[in-house]
Short mmCIF file of C-alpha atoms and ligand atoms in Angstrom, two decimals:
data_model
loop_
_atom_site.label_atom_id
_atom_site.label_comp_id
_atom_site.label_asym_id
_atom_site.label_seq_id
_atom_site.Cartn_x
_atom_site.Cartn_y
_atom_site.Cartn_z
CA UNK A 1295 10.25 32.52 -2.38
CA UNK A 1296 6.54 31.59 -3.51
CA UNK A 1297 3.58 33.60 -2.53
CA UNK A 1298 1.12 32.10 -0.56
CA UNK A 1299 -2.47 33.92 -1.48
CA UNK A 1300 -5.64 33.96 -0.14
CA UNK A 1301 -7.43 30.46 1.33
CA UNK A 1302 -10.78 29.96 1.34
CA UNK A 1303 -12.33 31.73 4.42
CA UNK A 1304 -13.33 28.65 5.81
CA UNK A 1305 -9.86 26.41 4.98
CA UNK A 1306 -8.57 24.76 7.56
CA UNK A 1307 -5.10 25.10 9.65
CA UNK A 1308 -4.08 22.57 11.91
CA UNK A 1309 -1.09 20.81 13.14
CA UNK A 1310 -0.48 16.53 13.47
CA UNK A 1311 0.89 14.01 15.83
CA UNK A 1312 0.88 10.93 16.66
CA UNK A 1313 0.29 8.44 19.66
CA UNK A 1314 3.45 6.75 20.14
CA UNK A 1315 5.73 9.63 18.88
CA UNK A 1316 4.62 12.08 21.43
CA UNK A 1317 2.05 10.42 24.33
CA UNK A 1318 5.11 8.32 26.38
CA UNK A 1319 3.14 6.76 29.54
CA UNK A 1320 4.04 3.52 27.81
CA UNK A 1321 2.15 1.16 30.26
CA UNK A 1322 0.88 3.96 32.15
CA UNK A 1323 -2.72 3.28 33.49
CA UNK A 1324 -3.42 0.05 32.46
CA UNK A 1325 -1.92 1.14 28.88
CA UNK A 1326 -0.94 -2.49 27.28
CA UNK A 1327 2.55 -2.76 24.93
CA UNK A 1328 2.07 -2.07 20.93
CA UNK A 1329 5.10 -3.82 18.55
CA UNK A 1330 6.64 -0.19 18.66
CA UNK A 1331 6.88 -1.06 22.35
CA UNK A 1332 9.08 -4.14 21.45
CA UNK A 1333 10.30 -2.75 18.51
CA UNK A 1334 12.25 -0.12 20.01
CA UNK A 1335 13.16 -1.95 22.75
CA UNK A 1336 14.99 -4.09 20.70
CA UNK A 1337 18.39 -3.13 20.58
CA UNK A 1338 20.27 -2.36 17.08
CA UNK A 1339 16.46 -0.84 15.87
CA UNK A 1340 16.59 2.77 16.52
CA UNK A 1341 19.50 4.46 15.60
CA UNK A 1342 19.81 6.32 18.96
CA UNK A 1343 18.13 3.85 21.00
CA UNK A 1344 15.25 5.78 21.55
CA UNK A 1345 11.89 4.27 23.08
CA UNK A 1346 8.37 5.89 23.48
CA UNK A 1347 8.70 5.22 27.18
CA UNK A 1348 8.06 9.17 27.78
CA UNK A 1349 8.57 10.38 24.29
CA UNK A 1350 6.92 14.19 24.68
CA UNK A 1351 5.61 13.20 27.61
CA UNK A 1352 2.02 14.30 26.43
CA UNK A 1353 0.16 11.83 28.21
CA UNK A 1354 1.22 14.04 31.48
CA UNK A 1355 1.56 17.33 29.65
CA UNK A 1356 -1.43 17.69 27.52
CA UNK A 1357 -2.96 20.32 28.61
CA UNK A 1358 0.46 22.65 28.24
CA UNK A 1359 0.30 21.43 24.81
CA UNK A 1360 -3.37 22.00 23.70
CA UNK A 1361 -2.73 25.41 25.45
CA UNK A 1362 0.63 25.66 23.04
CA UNK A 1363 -1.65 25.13 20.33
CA UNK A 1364 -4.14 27.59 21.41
CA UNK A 1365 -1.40 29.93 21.35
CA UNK A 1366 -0.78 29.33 17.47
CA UNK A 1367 -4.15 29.98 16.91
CA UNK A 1368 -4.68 26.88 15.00
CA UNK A 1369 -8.20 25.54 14.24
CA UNK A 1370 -7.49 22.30 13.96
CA UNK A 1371 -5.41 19.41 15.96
CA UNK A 1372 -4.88 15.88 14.29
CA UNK A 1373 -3.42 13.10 16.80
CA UNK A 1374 -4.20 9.04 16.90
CA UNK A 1375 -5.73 7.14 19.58
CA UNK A 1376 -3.15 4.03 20.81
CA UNK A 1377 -4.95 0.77 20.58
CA UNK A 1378 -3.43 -0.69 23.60
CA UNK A 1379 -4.00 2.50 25.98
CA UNK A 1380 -8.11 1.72 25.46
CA UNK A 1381 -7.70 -1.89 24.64
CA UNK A 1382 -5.04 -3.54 25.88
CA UNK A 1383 -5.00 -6.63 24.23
CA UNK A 1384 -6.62 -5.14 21.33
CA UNK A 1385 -9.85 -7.15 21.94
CA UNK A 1386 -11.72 -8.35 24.85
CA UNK A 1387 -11.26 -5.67 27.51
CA UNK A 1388 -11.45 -1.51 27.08
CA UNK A 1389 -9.22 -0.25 29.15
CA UNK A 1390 -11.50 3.20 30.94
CA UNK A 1391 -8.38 4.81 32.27
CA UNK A 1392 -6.68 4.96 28.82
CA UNK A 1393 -10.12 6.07 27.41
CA UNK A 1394 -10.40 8.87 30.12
CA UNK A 1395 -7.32 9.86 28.94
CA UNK A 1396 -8.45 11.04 25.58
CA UNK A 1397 -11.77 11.63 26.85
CA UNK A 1398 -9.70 14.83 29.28
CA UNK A 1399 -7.68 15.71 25.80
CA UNK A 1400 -10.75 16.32 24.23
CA UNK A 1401 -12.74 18.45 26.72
CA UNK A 1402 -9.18 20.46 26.81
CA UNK A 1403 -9.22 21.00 22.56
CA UNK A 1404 -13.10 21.79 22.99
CA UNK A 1405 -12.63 24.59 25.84
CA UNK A 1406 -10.03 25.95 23.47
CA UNK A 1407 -12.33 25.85 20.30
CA UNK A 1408 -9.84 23.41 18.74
CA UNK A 1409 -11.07 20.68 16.30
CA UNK A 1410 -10.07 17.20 16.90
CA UNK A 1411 -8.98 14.71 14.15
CA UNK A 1412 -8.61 11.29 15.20
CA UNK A 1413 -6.75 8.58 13.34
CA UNK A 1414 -7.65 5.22 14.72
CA UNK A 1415 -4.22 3.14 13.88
CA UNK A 1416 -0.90 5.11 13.40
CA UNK A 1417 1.41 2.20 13.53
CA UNK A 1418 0.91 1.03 17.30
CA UNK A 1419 -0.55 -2.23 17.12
CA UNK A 1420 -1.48 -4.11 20.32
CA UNK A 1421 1.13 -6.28 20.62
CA UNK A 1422 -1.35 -9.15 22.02
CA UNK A 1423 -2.27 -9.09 18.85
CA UNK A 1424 1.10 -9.63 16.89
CA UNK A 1425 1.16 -12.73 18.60
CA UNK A 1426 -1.54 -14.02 16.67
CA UNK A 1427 -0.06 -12.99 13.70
CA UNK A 1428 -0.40 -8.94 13.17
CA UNK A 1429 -1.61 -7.90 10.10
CA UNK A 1430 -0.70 -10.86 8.35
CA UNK A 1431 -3.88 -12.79 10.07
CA UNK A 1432 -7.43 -11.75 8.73
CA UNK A 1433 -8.56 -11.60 12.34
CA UNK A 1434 -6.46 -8.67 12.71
CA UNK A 1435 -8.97 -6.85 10.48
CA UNK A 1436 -12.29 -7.85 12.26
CA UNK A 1437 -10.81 -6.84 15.50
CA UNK A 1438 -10.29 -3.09 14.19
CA UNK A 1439 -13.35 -2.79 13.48
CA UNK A 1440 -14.72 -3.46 16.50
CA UNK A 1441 -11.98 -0.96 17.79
CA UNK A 1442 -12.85 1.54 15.82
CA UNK A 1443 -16.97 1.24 16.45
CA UNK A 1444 -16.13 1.41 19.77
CA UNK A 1445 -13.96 4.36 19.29
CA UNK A 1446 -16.91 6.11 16.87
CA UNK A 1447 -19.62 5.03 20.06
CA UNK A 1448 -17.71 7.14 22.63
CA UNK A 1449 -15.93 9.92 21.04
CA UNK A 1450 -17.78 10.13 17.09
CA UNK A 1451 -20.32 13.47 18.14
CA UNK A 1452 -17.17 15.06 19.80
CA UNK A 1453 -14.48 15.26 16.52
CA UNK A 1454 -14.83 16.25 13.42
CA UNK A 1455 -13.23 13.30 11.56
CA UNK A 1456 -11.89 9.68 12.09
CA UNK A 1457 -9.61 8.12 9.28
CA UNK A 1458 -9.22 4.34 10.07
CA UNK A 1459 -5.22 4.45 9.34
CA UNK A 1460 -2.51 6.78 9.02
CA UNK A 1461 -0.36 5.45 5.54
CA UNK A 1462 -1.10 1.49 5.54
CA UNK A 1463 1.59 2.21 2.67
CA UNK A 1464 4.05 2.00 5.70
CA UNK A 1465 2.65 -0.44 7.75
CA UNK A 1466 2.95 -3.21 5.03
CA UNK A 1467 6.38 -1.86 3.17
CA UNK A 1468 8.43 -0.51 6.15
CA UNK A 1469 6.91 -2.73 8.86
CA UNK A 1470 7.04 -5.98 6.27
CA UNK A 1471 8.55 -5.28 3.39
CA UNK A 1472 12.20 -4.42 4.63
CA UNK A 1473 11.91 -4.34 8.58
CA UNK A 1474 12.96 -0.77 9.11
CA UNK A 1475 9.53 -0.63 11.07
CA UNK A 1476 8.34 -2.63 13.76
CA UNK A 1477 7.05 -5.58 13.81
CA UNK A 1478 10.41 -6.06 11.59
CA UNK A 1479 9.85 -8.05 8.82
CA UNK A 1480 11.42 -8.57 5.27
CA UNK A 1481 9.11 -10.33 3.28
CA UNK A 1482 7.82 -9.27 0.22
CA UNK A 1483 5.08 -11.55 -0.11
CA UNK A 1484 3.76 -10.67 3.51
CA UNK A 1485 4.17 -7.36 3.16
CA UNK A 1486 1.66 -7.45 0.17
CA UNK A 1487 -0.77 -9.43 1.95
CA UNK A 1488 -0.82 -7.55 4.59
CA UNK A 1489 -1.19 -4.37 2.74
CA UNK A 1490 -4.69 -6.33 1.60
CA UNK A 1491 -5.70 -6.91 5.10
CA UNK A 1492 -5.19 -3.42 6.06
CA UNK A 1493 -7.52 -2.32 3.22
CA UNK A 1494 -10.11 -4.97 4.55
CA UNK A 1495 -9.73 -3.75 7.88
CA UNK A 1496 -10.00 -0.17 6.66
CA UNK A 1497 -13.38 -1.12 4.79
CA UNK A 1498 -14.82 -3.37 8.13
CA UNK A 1499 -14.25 -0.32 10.12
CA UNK A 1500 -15.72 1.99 7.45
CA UNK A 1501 -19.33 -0.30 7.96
CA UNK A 1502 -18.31 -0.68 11.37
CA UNK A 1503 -18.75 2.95 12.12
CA UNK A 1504 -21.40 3.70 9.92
CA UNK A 1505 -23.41 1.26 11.68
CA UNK A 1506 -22.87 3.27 14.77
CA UNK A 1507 -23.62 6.32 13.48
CA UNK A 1508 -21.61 9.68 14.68
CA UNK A 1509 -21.41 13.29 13.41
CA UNK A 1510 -17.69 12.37 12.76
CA UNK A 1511 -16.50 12.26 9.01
CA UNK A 1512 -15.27 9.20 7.90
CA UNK A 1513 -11.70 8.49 5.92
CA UNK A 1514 -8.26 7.06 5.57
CA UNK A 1515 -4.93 9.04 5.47
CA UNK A 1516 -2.20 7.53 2.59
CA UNK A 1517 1.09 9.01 2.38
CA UNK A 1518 1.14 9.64 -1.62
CA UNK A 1519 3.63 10.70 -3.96
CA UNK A 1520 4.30 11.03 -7.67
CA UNK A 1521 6.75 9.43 -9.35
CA UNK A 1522 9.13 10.53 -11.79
CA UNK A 1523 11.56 8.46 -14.04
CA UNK A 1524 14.78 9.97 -13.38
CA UNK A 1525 16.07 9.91 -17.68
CA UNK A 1526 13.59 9.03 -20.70
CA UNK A 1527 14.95 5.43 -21.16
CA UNK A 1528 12.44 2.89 -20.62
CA UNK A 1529 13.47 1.64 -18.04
CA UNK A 1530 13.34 4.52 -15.64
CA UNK A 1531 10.09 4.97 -17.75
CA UNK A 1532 8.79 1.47 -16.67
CA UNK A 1533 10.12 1.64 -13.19
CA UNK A 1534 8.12 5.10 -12.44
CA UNK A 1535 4.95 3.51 -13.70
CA UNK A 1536 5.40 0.47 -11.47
CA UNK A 1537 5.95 2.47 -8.47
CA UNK A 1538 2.88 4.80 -9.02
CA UNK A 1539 0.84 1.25 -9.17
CA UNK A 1540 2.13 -0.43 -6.23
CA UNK A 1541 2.24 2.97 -3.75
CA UNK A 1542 -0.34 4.95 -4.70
CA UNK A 1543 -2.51 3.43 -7.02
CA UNK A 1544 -2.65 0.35 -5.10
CA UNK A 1545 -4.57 1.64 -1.95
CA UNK A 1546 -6.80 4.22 -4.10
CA UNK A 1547 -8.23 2.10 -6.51
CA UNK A 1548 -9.37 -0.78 -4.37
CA UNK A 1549 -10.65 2.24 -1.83
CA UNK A 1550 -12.42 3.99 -5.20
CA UNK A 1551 -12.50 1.73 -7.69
CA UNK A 1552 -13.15 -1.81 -6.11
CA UNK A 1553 -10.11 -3.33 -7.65
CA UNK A 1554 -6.24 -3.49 -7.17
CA UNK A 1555 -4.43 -1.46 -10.37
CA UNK A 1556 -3.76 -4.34 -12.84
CA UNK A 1557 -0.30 -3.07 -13.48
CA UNK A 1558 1.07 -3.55 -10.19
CA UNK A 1559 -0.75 -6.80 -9.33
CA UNK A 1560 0.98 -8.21 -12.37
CA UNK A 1561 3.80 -7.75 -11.75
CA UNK A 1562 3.85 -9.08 -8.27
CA UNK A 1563 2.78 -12.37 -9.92
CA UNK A 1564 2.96 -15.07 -6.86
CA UNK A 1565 2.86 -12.66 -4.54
CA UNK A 1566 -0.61 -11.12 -5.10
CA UNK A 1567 -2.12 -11.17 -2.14
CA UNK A 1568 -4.98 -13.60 -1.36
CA UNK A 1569 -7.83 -12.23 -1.67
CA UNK A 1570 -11.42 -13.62 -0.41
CA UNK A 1571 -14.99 -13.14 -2.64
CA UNK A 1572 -16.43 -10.23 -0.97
CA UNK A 1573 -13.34 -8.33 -0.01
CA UNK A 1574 -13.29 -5.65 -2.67
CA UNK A 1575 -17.22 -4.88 -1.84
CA UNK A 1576 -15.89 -4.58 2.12
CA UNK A 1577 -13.00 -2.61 0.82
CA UNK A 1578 -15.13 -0.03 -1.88
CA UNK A 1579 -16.51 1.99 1.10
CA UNK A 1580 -17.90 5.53 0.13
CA UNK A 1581 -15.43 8.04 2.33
CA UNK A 1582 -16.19 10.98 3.21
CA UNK A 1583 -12.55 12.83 3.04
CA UNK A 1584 -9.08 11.43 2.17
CA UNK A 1585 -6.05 12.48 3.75
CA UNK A 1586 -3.05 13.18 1.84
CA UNK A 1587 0.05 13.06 3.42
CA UNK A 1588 2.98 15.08 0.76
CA UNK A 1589 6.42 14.85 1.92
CA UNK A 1590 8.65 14.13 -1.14
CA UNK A 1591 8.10 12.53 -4.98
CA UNK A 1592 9.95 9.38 -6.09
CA UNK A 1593 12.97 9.68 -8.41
CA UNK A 1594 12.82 6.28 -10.67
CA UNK A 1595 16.19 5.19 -11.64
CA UNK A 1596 17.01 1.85 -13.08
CA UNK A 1597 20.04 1.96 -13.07
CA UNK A 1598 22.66 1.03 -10.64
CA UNK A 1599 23.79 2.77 -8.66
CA UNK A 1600 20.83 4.60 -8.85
CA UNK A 1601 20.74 8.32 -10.01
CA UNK A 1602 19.94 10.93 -7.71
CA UNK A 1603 17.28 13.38 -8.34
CA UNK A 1604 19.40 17.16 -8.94
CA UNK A 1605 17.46 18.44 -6.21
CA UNK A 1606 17.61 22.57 -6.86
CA UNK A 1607 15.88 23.01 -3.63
CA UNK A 1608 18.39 20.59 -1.23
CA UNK A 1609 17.30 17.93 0.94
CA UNK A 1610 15.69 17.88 4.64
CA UNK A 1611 17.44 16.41 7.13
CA UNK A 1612 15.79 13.02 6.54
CA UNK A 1613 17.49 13.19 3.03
CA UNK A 1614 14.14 13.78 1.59
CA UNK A 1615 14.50 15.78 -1.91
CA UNK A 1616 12.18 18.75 -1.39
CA UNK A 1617 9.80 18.98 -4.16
CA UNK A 1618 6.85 21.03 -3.51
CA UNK A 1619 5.53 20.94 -7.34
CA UNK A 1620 5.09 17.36 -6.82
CA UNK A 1621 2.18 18.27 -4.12
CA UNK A 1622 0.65 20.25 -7.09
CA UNK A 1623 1.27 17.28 -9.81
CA UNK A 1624 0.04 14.52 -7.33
CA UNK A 1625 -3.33 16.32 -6.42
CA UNK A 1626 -4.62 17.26 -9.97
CA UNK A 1627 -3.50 13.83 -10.70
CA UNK A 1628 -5.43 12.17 -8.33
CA UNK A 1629 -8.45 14.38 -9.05
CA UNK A 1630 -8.09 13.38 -12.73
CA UNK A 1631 -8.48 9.25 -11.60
CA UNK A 1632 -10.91 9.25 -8.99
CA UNK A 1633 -13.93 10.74 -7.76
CA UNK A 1634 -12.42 12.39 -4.97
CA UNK A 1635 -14.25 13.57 -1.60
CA UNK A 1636 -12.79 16.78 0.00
CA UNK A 1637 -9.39 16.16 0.52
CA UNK A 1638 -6.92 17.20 3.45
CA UNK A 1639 -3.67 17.69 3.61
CA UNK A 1640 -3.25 15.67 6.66
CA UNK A 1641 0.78 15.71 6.78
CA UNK A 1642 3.29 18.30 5.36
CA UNK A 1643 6.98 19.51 7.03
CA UNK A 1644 10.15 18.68 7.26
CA UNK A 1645 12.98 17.22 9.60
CA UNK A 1646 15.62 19.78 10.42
CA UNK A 1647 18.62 20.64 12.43
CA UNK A 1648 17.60 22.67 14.72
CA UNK A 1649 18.90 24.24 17.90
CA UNK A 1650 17.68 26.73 20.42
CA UNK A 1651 20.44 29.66 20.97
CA UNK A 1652 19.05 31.90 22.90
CA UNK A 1653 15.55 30.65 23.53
CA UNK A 1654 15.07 30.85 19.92
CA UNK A 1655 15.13 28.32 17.20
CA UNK A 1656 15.68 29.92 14.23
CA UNK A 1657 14.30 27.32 11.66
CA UNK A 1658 13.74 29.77 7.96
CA UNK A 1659 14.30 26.28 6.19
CA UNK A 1660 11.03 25.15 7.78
CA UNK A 1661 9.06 28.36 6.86
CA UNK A 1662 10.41 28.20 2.95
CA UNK A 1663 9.34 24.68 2.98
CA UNK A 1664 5.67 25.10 4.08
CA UNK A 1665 5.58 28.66 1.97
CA UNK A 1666 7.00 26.47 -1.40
CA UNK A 1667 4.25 23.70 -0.50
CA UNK A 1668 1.30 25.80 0.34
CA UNK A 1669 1.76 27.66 -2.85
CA UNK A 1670 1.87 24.24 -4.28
CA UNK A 1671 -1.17 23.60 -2.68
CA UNK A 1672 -3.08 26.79 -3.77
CA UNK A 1673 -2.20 26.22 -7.36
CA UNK A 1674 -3.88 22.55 -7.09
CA UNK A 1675 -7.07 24.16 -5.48
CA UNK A 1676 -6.92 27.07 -7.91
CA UNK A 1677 -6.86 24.40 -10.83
CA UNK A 1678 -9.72 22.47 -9.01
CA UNK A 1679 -8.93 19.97 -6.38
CA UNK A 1680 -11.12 20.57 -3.18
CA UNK A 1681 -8.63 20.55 -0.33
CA UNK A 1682 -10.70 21.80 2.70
CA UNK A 1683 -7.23 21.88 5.11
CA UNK A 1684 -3.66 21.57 6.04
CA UNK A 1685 -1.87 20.07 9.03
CA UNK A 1686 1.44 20.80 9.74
CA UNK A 1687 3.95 17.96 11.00
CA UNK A 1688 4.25 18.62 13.22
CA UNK A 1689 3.41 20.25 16.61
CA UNK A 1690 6.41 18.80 18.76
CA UNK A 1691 9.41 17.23 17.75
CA UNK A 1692 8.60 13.35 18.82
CA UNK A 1693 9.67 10.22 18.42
CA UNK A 1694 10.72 9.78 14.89
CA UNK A 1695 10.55 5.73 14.39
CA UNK A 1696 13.56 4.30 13.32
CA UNK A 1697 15.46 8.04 13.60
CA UNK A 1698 14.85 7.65 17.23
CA UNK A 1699 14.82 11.62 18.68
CA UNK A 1700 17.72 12.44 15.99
CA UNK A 1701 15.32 13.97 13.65
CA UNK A 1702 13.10 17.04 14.08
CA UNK A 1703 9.70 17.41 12.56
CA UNK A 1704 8.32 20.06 15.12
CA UNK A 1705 7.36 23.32 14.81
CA UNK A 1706 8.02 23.37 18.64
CA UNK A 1707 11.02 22.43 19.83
CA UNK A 1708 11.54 20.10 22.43
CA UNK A 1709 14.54 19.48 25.25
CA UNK A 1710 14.06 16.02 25.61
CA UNK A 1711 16.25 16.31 29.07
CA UNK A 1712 13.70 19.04 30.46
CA UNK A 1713 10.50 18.34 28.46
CA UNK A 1714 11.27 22.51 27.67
CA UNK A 1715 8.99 23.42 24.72
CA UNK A 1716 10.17 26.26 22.60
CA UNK A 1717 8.00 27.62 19.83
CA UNK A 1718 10.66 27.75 16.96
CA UNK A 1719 10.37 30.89 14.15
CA UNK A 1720 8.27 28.41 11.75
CA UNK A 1721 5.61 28.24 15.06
CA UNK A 1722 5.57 32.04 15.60
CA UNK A 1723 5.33 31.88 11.31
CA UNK A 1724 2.77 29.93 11.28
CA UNK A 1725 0.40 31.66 13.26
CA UNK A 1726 0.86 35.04 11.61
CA UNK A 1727 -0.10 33.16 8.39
CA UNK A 1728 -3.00 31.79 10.47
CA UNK A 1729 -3.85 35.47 11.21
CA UNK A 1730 -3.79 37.19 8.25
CA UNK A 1731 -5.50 34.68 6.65
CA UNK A 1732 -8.76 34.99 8.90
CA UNK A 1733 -8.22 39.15 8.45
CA UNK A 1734 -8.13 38.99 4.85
O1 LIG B 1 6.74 11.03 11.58
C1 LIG B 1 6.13 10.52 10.45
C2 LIG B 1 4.66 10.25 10.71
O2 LIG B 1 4.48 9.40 11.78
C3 LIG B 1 4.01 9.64 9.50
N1 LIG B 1 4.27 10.40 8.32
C4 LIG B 1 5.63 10.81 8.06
C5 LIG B 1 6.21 11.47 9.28
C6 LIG B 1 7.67 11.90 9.01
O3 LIG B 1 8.45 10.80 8.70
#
């Protein structure tokens, strides 16, 4: 097993969730429905028919779980606001019970000397606003940014960060690109405009919250990955290029570079997005971090069927190949291309099949997968990437989007029956690596 070394002494630990997959209290409050409402209410979408109705029941249970995270003696705790619990049309309207409800998580994660991390749109949108046309209409873009300054108004002096979204990769490919997310459309040429429009609504919100002015650092999170051709033939060669472009390139270089990477935009020919005069000077907003979410790399094959990567060290339960040199590859990559600000690691775990027996969960899979990445990580930092912290996914098992409850992420387990959270080995892990860490 790697070795995971000393971190710098002020390197932060953390662990991640998200609104929908954990808060339930779907129209709790005043709370208004997002498309992951419908979505999963739709039957034949989630493979077990799971809804967010009460997910982790967090929107009731918060306090048990800041105190969990106390516990773990983490510094750090990344979650997303949902759109429709503070507006619930997603303009017009705040909603002041849903805001008092993050208002009362915060004051929790402050009496327990816990960080907060806020991501403004993990998926959730209102769905008011879907039925104008999601994030295929422009508007779509103005109105997060007034979101999001309203967000930065009331809460921006009491976290440390705000990213705008949480992978816009997925929101356009999985959401519109082959309807395995909501709102459930397969359209290429959508999907690519609206991966525009979420850059343009990531750059309004940028200004949007600037203008306001907070204490709160300012970013986006992008789920990023290198790609590998899976033989030498040009083809695989050709395919791993393109998919660099259009995943990872594509929402970096308009972000850092004011531009869309030619390679990719070519070859999407007539369905380049439409693009307005002034959208790449809205987009180009300095940031002050950028979250990096590592789960896997992509293995380019052209041929068919596709070949499968050898994958020495197995697959999670997802079927994800676990790669943690990739983590390594993709930061020094990324530091090579851009001019990066401090980076996080705002997403790292794995899905696994676990069970309690006994009131334990004995998870070792976990714990050799976070070991393998943070050494990964260490060796990127040690070679000169600025990564100033790492967030587990996750704290709870939750809600895992199309997977339904049939995949676990957490580092807690949850009895969905009972609401029964059990720290599993990789929690109790975790916060022994915390600790010796901070003694060291
Ligand atoms: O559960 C998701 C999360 O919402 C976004 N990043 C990937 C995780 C695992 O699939």
């Amino acid at each position: 097993m790697s070795e995971i070394q000393q971190f710098p002494a002020d390197f932060i630990w953390g662990v991640a969730t998200s609104a929908f997959q954990i808060e339930g209290g779907a129209s709790a409050d005043g709370k208004g429905p997002s498309i992951w409402d419908t979505f999963s209410h739709t039957p034949g979408k989630i493979i077990d028919g799971g809804t967010g109705d009460v997910a982790c029941d967090h929107y009731h249970r918060y306090a048990e779980d800041v105190a969990l995270m106390a516990g773990l003696h983490v510094d750090a705790y990344r979650f997303s606001i949902a759109w429709s619990r503070v507006q619930p049309a997603g303009k017009g309207a705040w909603n002041e019970a849903g805001f008092a409800f993050y208002d009362r998580l915060l004051t929790e994660l402050a009496a327990k000397n816990i960080d907060a991390h806020v991501t403004l749109y993990h998926w959730d949108l209102p769905q008011a606003l879907q039925d104008e046309g999601g994030w295929l209409n422009r508007d779509t873009a103005k109105q997060f940014a007034e979101y999001a300054a309203e967000v930065a108004r009331r809460f921006g002096n009491r976290v440390k960060t705000i990213a705008t979204h949480n992978e816009p990769w997925c929101t356009a490919n999985l959401g519109y690109g082959n309807a395995q997310f909501a709102p459930g459309v397969a359209d290429l040429r959508q999907s690519i405009q609206v991966s525009h429009h979420l850059l343009l609504s990531h750059g309004l919100a940028m200004q949007a919250m600037r203008k306001v002015g907070s204490s709160a650092k300012l970013g986006i999170v992008l789920n990023q990955w290198t790609a590998h051709p899976a033989t030498d033939s040009q083809a695989d060669r050709e395919l791993a290029a393109f998919e660099y472009s259009r995943s990872v390139e594509w929402f970096m270089d308009p972000i850092f570079k004011g531009r869309y990477p030619e390679l990719a935009l070519k070859a999407h020919g007539a369905n380049a997005p439409v693009i307005h005069d002034n959208d790449f000077n809205d987009i180009r907003q300095p940031i002050d971090f950028l979250g990096c979410n590592y789960y896997f790399r992509a293995f380019c094959s052209a041929e068919v069927p596709p070949r499968a990567p050898a994958a020495a060290l197995g697959v999670t339960d997802m079927g994800w190949e676990i790669y943690p040199q990739g983590l390594t590859e993709l930061l020094l990559k990324l530091n090579k291309d851009y001019d990066l600000p401090p980076v996080y690691i705002t997403e790292n775990g794995m899905a696994n099949r676990d069970a309690v027996v006994d009131g334990r969960v004995h998870d070792a899979q976990r714990i050799d997968f976070v070991t393998r990445h943070l050494a990964a990580l260490q060796e990127a930092m040690h070679q000169g990437v600025k990564v100033d912290g790492y967030f587990l996914w996750s704290l709870l098992d939750n809600f895992e989007w199309n997977s339904g409850y049939a995949k676990r992420f957490g580092i807690v387990h949850v009895d969905y029956e009972t609401q029964q959270r059990t720290l599993k080995d990789s929690a109790l892990w975790y916060r022994g690596l915390i600790d010796a860490q901070r003694k060291a």
